[in-house]
């Protein structure tokens, strides 16, 4: 999990000259973490201890980059859609040779060895003593996370001569942060191996409705809400979802558009699995060259900490391909689930590096990201840990560069609602208070929330509500449900950020009752609210995915299918629909999508999702977990978030419709 302080992209300015021997210096905001308190101080870090640092470069005109990012994305701007190439971005906004030389001279002067130089940062290696000399601070060990971690004993400082060239420094403290996939596999419902109708192992508990919502009713279980409740679907296929969201009638396939999917690591059988999945469910497999990937297995690290991302990758790739069968898909696998770890500090090491790789070479038109991290969390000692502002500034610089190039970044909004510590999942994640996650809360990305959807027998849209789920099981004697609705279980992320101010595109759409009401209190000024849009994500109305995996016998490895959900499903589904939309406008890049999304929402092209789509007295529910341990999952029952008429913090402006796609034809 990661934590984020309010973004203060410090040190914005013009070209820096050569480093000068001067007592003047500029403090690095946020460089001393909040957990580095005097009570947690365990003494001085040994001078010979080794450090790896990244000095992120502000470039020659960071304020200009931010301004042009907005102008090129704003339909009301004269610069709208006047995108730049990566070379033009570097020439106009990148670090100058003088800035780069000044930074390298300063670092080398302290004895630090430059190990890598990219368009975004200078990486160095050295000792704590050398870092102390470079940043005019001492380093101490602090009790954190049940152990000790290094951090500056006072805010690090940068010489005045190079301050305007420095965006921030990562690695001064050795507390690292990892992202988590935002998916909820249904295999936990019952791991026994079943047989799917396609003749391959099906790893979700039976019974379930094979084809559509409400097909199979739990008549042998106690009734609830005025009747017997249907079993959950076994998992929707792309054909069903294309029908529900209007893709089928549009005739669009994403042709000519390239979608990048970013996760950690890589599944060796991804292409063959995606092709088998598509063929089994009546879709076309990838054509030669249509699917490509960038993975470097020899550099993979932290796998024991990060876990297996194979199911996440399969979900993302198959969802994008399902919504846009003719779009090109590029999978980029980071070397770890950490922001900058993996392969040391090499390019494409962590998730941030993978995103930078895409913008530096303009590898895609849009990027689907089904992962995220807490912006604030508690360590084992009860300290609130906040992510270094330098890291957030580095992410935001990449997002702004993407906007300038016509590349849009999309992030799932999370699977624990508002990460409220009063809920089981919020407490398990170590959230100290209700909050939004990162990067989905960043104003420069499109945040995709989750819904629960009912798709009918003819692939028709029946109803949709927010993915906010209550759960309850049977009484001991199985004669009744033990209290309805039950306890809140999980749901799509969202809420009002305490870290980011309201972006311009939300000004006329988001009510002040949300923008000035934080999840943990009130705000004196409007703040960023997410998600921006939503699509189906509830694992009870989830996606049927397939990939090669270890089967429940812990011996056999084979292609198998299961139902899965989460905003990890919502995000690639919406990105696939965005690829269709870009095709509709003759391939012209959508770029950073939020201004267009909010503009189009005023014309009713999104479905206004509410918690009561069938009326205030109708409760929506399904049964899942199988016969052995059935549970009722009640839908649209938020903890802190609720889907109301108009914009809300559970589903944003709503879910896409056929009218949304038609609005791009012209």
Short mmCIF file of N, CA, C and O in Angstrom, two decimals, residues 168-225:
data_model
loop_
_atom_site.label_atom_id
_atom_site.label_comp_id
_atom_site.label_asym_id
_atom_site.label_seq_id
_atom_site.Cartn_x
_atom_site.Cartn_y
_atom_site.Cartn_z
N UNK A 168 11.98 16.56 -7.64
CA UNK A 168 11.95 15.89 -6.35
C UNK A 168 12.97 14.78 -6.34
O UNK A 168 13.59 14.47 -7.36
N UNK A 169 13.16 14.17 -5.18
CA UNK A 169 14.14 13.10 -5.03
C UNK A 169 13.47 11.90 -4.38
O UNK A 169 12.86 12.04 -3.31
N UNK A 170 13.60 10.74 -5.00
CA UNK A 170 13.02 9.50 -4.48
C UNK A 170 14.14 8.61 -3.97
O UNK A 170 15.17 8.47 -4.62
N UNK A 171 13.94 8.01 -2.79
CA UNK A 171 14.92 7.09 -2.24
C UNK A 171 15.65 7.61 -1.03
O UNK A 171 16.47 6.90 -0.45
N UNK A 172 15.37 8.86 -0.63
CA UNK A 172 16.04 9.39 0.55
C UNK A 172 15.66 8.58 1.80
O UNK A 172 16.49 8.35 2.68
N UNK A 173 14.43 8.16 1.87
CA UNK A 173 14.04 7.18 2.88
C UNK A 173 13.91 5.84 2.19
O UNK A 173 13.61 5.77 0.99
N UNK A 174 14.15 4.75 2.93
CA UNK A 174 14.12 3.44 2.28
C UNK A 174 12.80 2.72 2.52
O UNK A 174 12.73 1.50 2.44
N UNK A 175 11.75 3.48 2.78
CA UNK A 175 10.42 2.91 2.84
C UNK A 175 9.89 2.79 1.42
O UNK A 175 9.83 3.78 0.69
N UNK A 176 9.55 1.59 0.96
CA UNK A 176 9.07 1.40 -0.40
C UNK A 176 7.58 1.10 -0.39
O UNK A 176 7.03 0.66 0.60
N UNK A 177 6.93 1.33 -1.52
CA UNK A 177 5.48 1.24 -1.61
C UNK A 177 5.11 0.39 -2.82
O UNK A 177 5.72 0.50 -3.88
N UNK A 178 4.08 -0.45 -2.65
CA UNK A 178 3.69 -1.33 -3.73
C UNK A 178 2.23 -1.13 -4.07
O UNK A 178 1.43 -0.72 -3.24
N UNK A 179 1.90 -1.41 -5.32
CA UNK A 179 0.52 -1.33 -5.78
C UNK A 179 -0.10 -2.71 -5.73
O UNK A 179 0.59 -3.73 -5.76
N UNK A 180 -1.42 -2.74 -5.68
CA UNK A 180 -2.14 -4.01 -5.66
C UNK A 180 -3.10 -4.06 -6.84
O UNK A 180 -3.64 -3.03 -7.25
N UNK A 181 -3.31 -5.24 -7.41
CA UNK A 181 -4.33 -5.36 -8.46
C UNK A 181 -5.71 -5.08 -7.86
O UNK A 181 -5.97 -5.40 -6.70
N UNK A 182 -6.58 -4.49 -8.63
CA UNK A 182 -7.93 -4.21 -8.14
C UNK A 182 -8.90 -5.20 -8.76
O UNK A 182 -9.75 -4.85 -9.57
N UNK A 183 -8.75 -6.47 -8.37
CA UNK A 183 -9.69 -7.48 -8.85
C UNK A 183 -10.13 -8.36 -7.69
O UNK A 183 -9.43 -8.48 -6.68
N UNK A 184 -11.29 -8.95 -7.84
CA UNK A 184 -11.85 -9.83 -6.83
C UNK A 184 -12.21 -11.15 -7.50
O UNK A 184 -13.27 -11.26 -8.12
N UNK A 185 -11.34 -12.15 -7.46
CA UNK A 185 -11.68 -13.43 -8.09
C UNK A 185 -12.77 -14.14 -7.31
O UNK A 185 -12.81 -14.10 -6.09
N UNK A 186 -13.63 -14.79 -8.02
CA UNK A 186 -14.71 -15.53 -7.36
C UNK A 186 -14.28 -16.93 -6.98
O UNK A 186 -15.06 -17.68 -6.41
N UNK A 187 -13.04 -17.30 -7.28
CA UNK A 187 -12.57 -18.64 -6.94
C UNK A 187 -12.65 -18.88 -5.44
O UNK A 187 -12.78 -20.01 -4.99
N UNK A 188 -12.57 -17.82 -4.66
CA UNK A 188 -12.64 -17.96 -3.21
C UNK A 188 -14.00 -18.47 -2.75
O UNK A 188 -14.15 -18.95 -1.63
N UNK A 189 -15.01 -18.37 -3.63
CA UNK A 189 -16.33 -18.86 -3.27
C UNK A 189 -16.34 -20.38 -3.08
O UNK A 189 -17.15 -20.92 -2.36
N UNK A 190 -15.46 -21.05 -3.75
CA UNK A 190 -15.44 -22.50 -3.68
C UNK A 190 -14.42 -23.03 -4.64
O UNK A 190 -14.65 -23.06 -5.85
N UNK A 191 -13.24 -23.39 -4.19
CA UNK A 191 -12.14 -23.71 -5.11
C UNK A 191 -12.23 -25.08 -5.75
O UNK A 191 -11.34 -25.46 -6.49
N UNK A 192 -13.31 -25.83 -5.47
CA UNK A 192 -13.40 -27.15 -6.08
C UNK A 192 -13.48 -27.01 -7.61
O UNK A 192 -14.07 -26.08 -8.12
N UNK A 193 -12.83 -27.93 -8.31
CA UNK A 193 -12.83 -27.87 -9.77
C UNK A 193 -14.17 -28.38 -10.30
O UNK A 193 -14.63 -29.45 -9.94
N UNK A 194 -14.78 -27.57 -11.14
CA UNK A 194 -16.01 -27.96 -11.79
C UNK A 194 -15.74 -28.07 -13.29
O UNK A 194 -14.62 -27.82 -13.74
N UNK A 195 -16.75 -28.41 -14.06
CA UNK A 195 -16.59 -28.50 -15.50
C UNK A 195 -17.48 -27.46 -16.16
O UNK A 195 -18.69 -27.42 -15.92
N UNK A 196 -16.88 -26.61 -16.95
CA UNK A 196 -17.66 -25.58 -17.63
C UNK A 196 -18.36 -26.19 -18.83
O UNK A 196 -18.05 -27.29 -19.28
N UNK A 197 -19.30 -25.45 -19.38
CA UNK A 197 -20.03 -25.97 -20.54
C UNK A 197 -19.12 -26.09 -21.76
O UNK A 197 -19.43 -26.78 -22.70
N UNK A 198 -17.95 -25.43 -21.72
CA UNK A 198 -17.00 -25.55 -22.82
C UNK A 198 -16.06 -26.72 -22.68
O UNK A 198 -15.19 -26.92 -23.53
N UNK A 199 -16.19 -27.45 -21.56
CA UNK A 199 -15.35 -28.63 -21.40
C UNK A 199 -14.00 -28.35 -20.78
O UNK A 199 -13.13 -29.23 -20.79
N UNK A 200 -13.79 -27.15 -20.22
CA UNK A 200 -12.54 -26.85 -19.54
C UNK A 200 -12.85 -26.64 -18.06
O UNK A 200 -13.99 -26.39 -17.68
N UNK A 201 -11.84 -26.77 -17.19
CA UNK A 201 -12.09 -26.56 -15.76
C UNK A 201 -12.70 -25.18 -15.49
O UNK A 201 -12.25 -24.18 -16.05
N UNK A 202 -13.70 -25.16 -14.63
CA UNK A 202 -14.35 -23.92 -14.20
C UNK A 202 -14.15 -23.82 -12.69
O UNK A 202 -14.56 -24.71 -11.94
N UNK A 203 -13.51 -22.75 -12.24
CA UNK A 203 -13.01 -22.68 -10.87
C UNK A 203 -13.86 -21.83 -9.94
O UNK A 203 -13.38 -21.40 -8.89
N UNK A 204 -15.09 -21.57 -10.31
CA UNK A 204 -16.01 -20.84 -9.45
C UNK A 204 -17.11 -21.78 -9.00
O UNK A 204 -17.55 -22.64 -9.76
N UNK A 205 -17.56 -21.61 -7.77
CA UNK A 205 -18.54 -22.54 -7.21
C UNK A 205 -19.84 -22.54 -8.00
O UNK A 205 -20.32 -21.50 -8.45
N UNK A 206 -20.40 -23.72 -8.15
CA UNK A 206 -21.70 -23.91 -8.78
C UNK A 206 -22.76 -24.13 -7.70
O UNK A 206 -22.43 -24.54 -6.59
N UNK A 207 -24.03 -23.85 -8.00
CA UNK A 207 -24.57 -23.47 -9.31
C UNK A 207 -24.42 -21.98 -9.59
O UNK A 207 -24.16 -21.17 -8.70
N UNK A 208 -24.61 -21.65 -10.86
CA UNK A 208 -24.66 -20.26 -11.29
C UNK A 208 -25.44 -20.22 -12.61
O UNK A 208 -25.62 -21.26 -13.26
N UNK A 209 -25.89 -19.06 -12.98
CA UNK A 209 -26.67 -18.91 -14.22
C UNK A 209 -25.72 -18.88 -15.40
O UNK A 209 -24.88 -17.98 -15.51
N UNK A 210 -25.87 -19.86 -16.31
CA UNK A 210 -24.93 -19.99 -17.42
C UNK A 210 -24.96 -18.80 -18.39
O UNK A 210 -23.92 -18.39 -18.89
N UNK A 211 -26.14 -18.28 -18.67
CA UNK A 211 -26.25 -17.39 -19.81
C UNK A 211 -26.67 -15.95 -19.49
O UNK A 211 -26.24 -15.02 -20.17
N UNK A 212 -27.54 -15.75 -18.53
CA UNK A 212 -28.01 -14.39 -18.32
C UNK A 212 -28.53 -14.23 -16.89
O UNK A 212 -28.79 -15.21 -16.18
N UNK A 213 -28.68 -12.96 -16.48
CA UNK A 213 -29.15 -12.64 -15.14
C UNK A 213 -30.56 -13.18 -14.90
O UNK A 213 -31.46 -13.00 -15.72
N UNK A 214 -30.73 -13.90 -13.76
CA UNK A 214 -32.05 -14.42 -13.39
C UNK A 214 -32.42 -15.73 -14.04
O UNK A 214 -33.54 -16.22 -13.85
N UNK A 215 -31.50 -16.32 -14.80
CA UNK A 215 -31.81 -17.57 -15.51
C UNK A 215 -32.09 -18.72 -14.53
O UNK A 215 -33.01 -19.50 -14.73
N UNK A 216 -31.29 -18.82 -13.48
CA UNK A 216 -31.41 -19.91 -12.52
C UNK A 216 -31.75 -19.33 -11.15
O UNK A 216 -30.99 -18.52 -10.61
N UNK A 217 -32.87 -19.73 -10.60
CA UNK A 217 -33.34 -19.19 -9.32
C UNK A 217 -33.11 -20.21 -8.21
O UNK A 217 -33.27 -21.42 -8.41
N UNK A 218 -32.72 -19.72 -7.03
CA UNK A 218 -32.44 -20.59 -5.88
C UNK A 218 -33.74 -20.96 -5.18
O UNK A 218 -34.02 -20.54 -4.05
N UNK A 219 -34.55 -21.80 -5.83
CA UNK A 219 -35.86 -22.16 -5.29
C UNK A 219 -35.78 -23.04 -4.05
O UNK A 219 -36.74 -23.12 -3.27
N UNK A 220 -34.64 -23.72 -3.85
CA UNK A 220 -34.51 -24.61 -2.70
C UNK A 220 -33.92 -23.91 -1.48
O UNK A 220 -33.64 -24.56 -0.47
N UNK A 221 -33.73 -22.60 -1.57
CA UNK A 221 -33.21 -21.82 -0.44
C UNK A 221 -34.30 -20.89 0.08
O UNK A 221 -35.27 -20.60 -0.62
N UNK A 222 -34.16 -20.40 1.32
CA UNK A 222 -35.17 -19.47 1.86
C UNK A 222 -35.35 -18.26 0.96
O UNK A 222 -34.40 -17.79 0.31
N UNK A 223 -36.55 -17.76 0.92
CA UNK A 223 -36.82 -16.58 0.10
C UNK A 223 -36.30 -15.33 0.80
O UNK A 223 -36.01 -15.33 2.00
N UNK A 224 -36.20 -14.25 0.03
CA UNK A 224 -35.75 -12.97 0.57
C UNK A 224 -36.30 -11.86 -0.31
O UNK A 224 -36.44 -12.02 -1.52
N UNK A 225 -36.61 -10.74 0.32
CA UNK A 225 -37.10 -9.57 -0.41
C UNK A 225 -38.31 -9.89 -1.26
O UNK A 225 -38.44 -9.44 -2.41
#
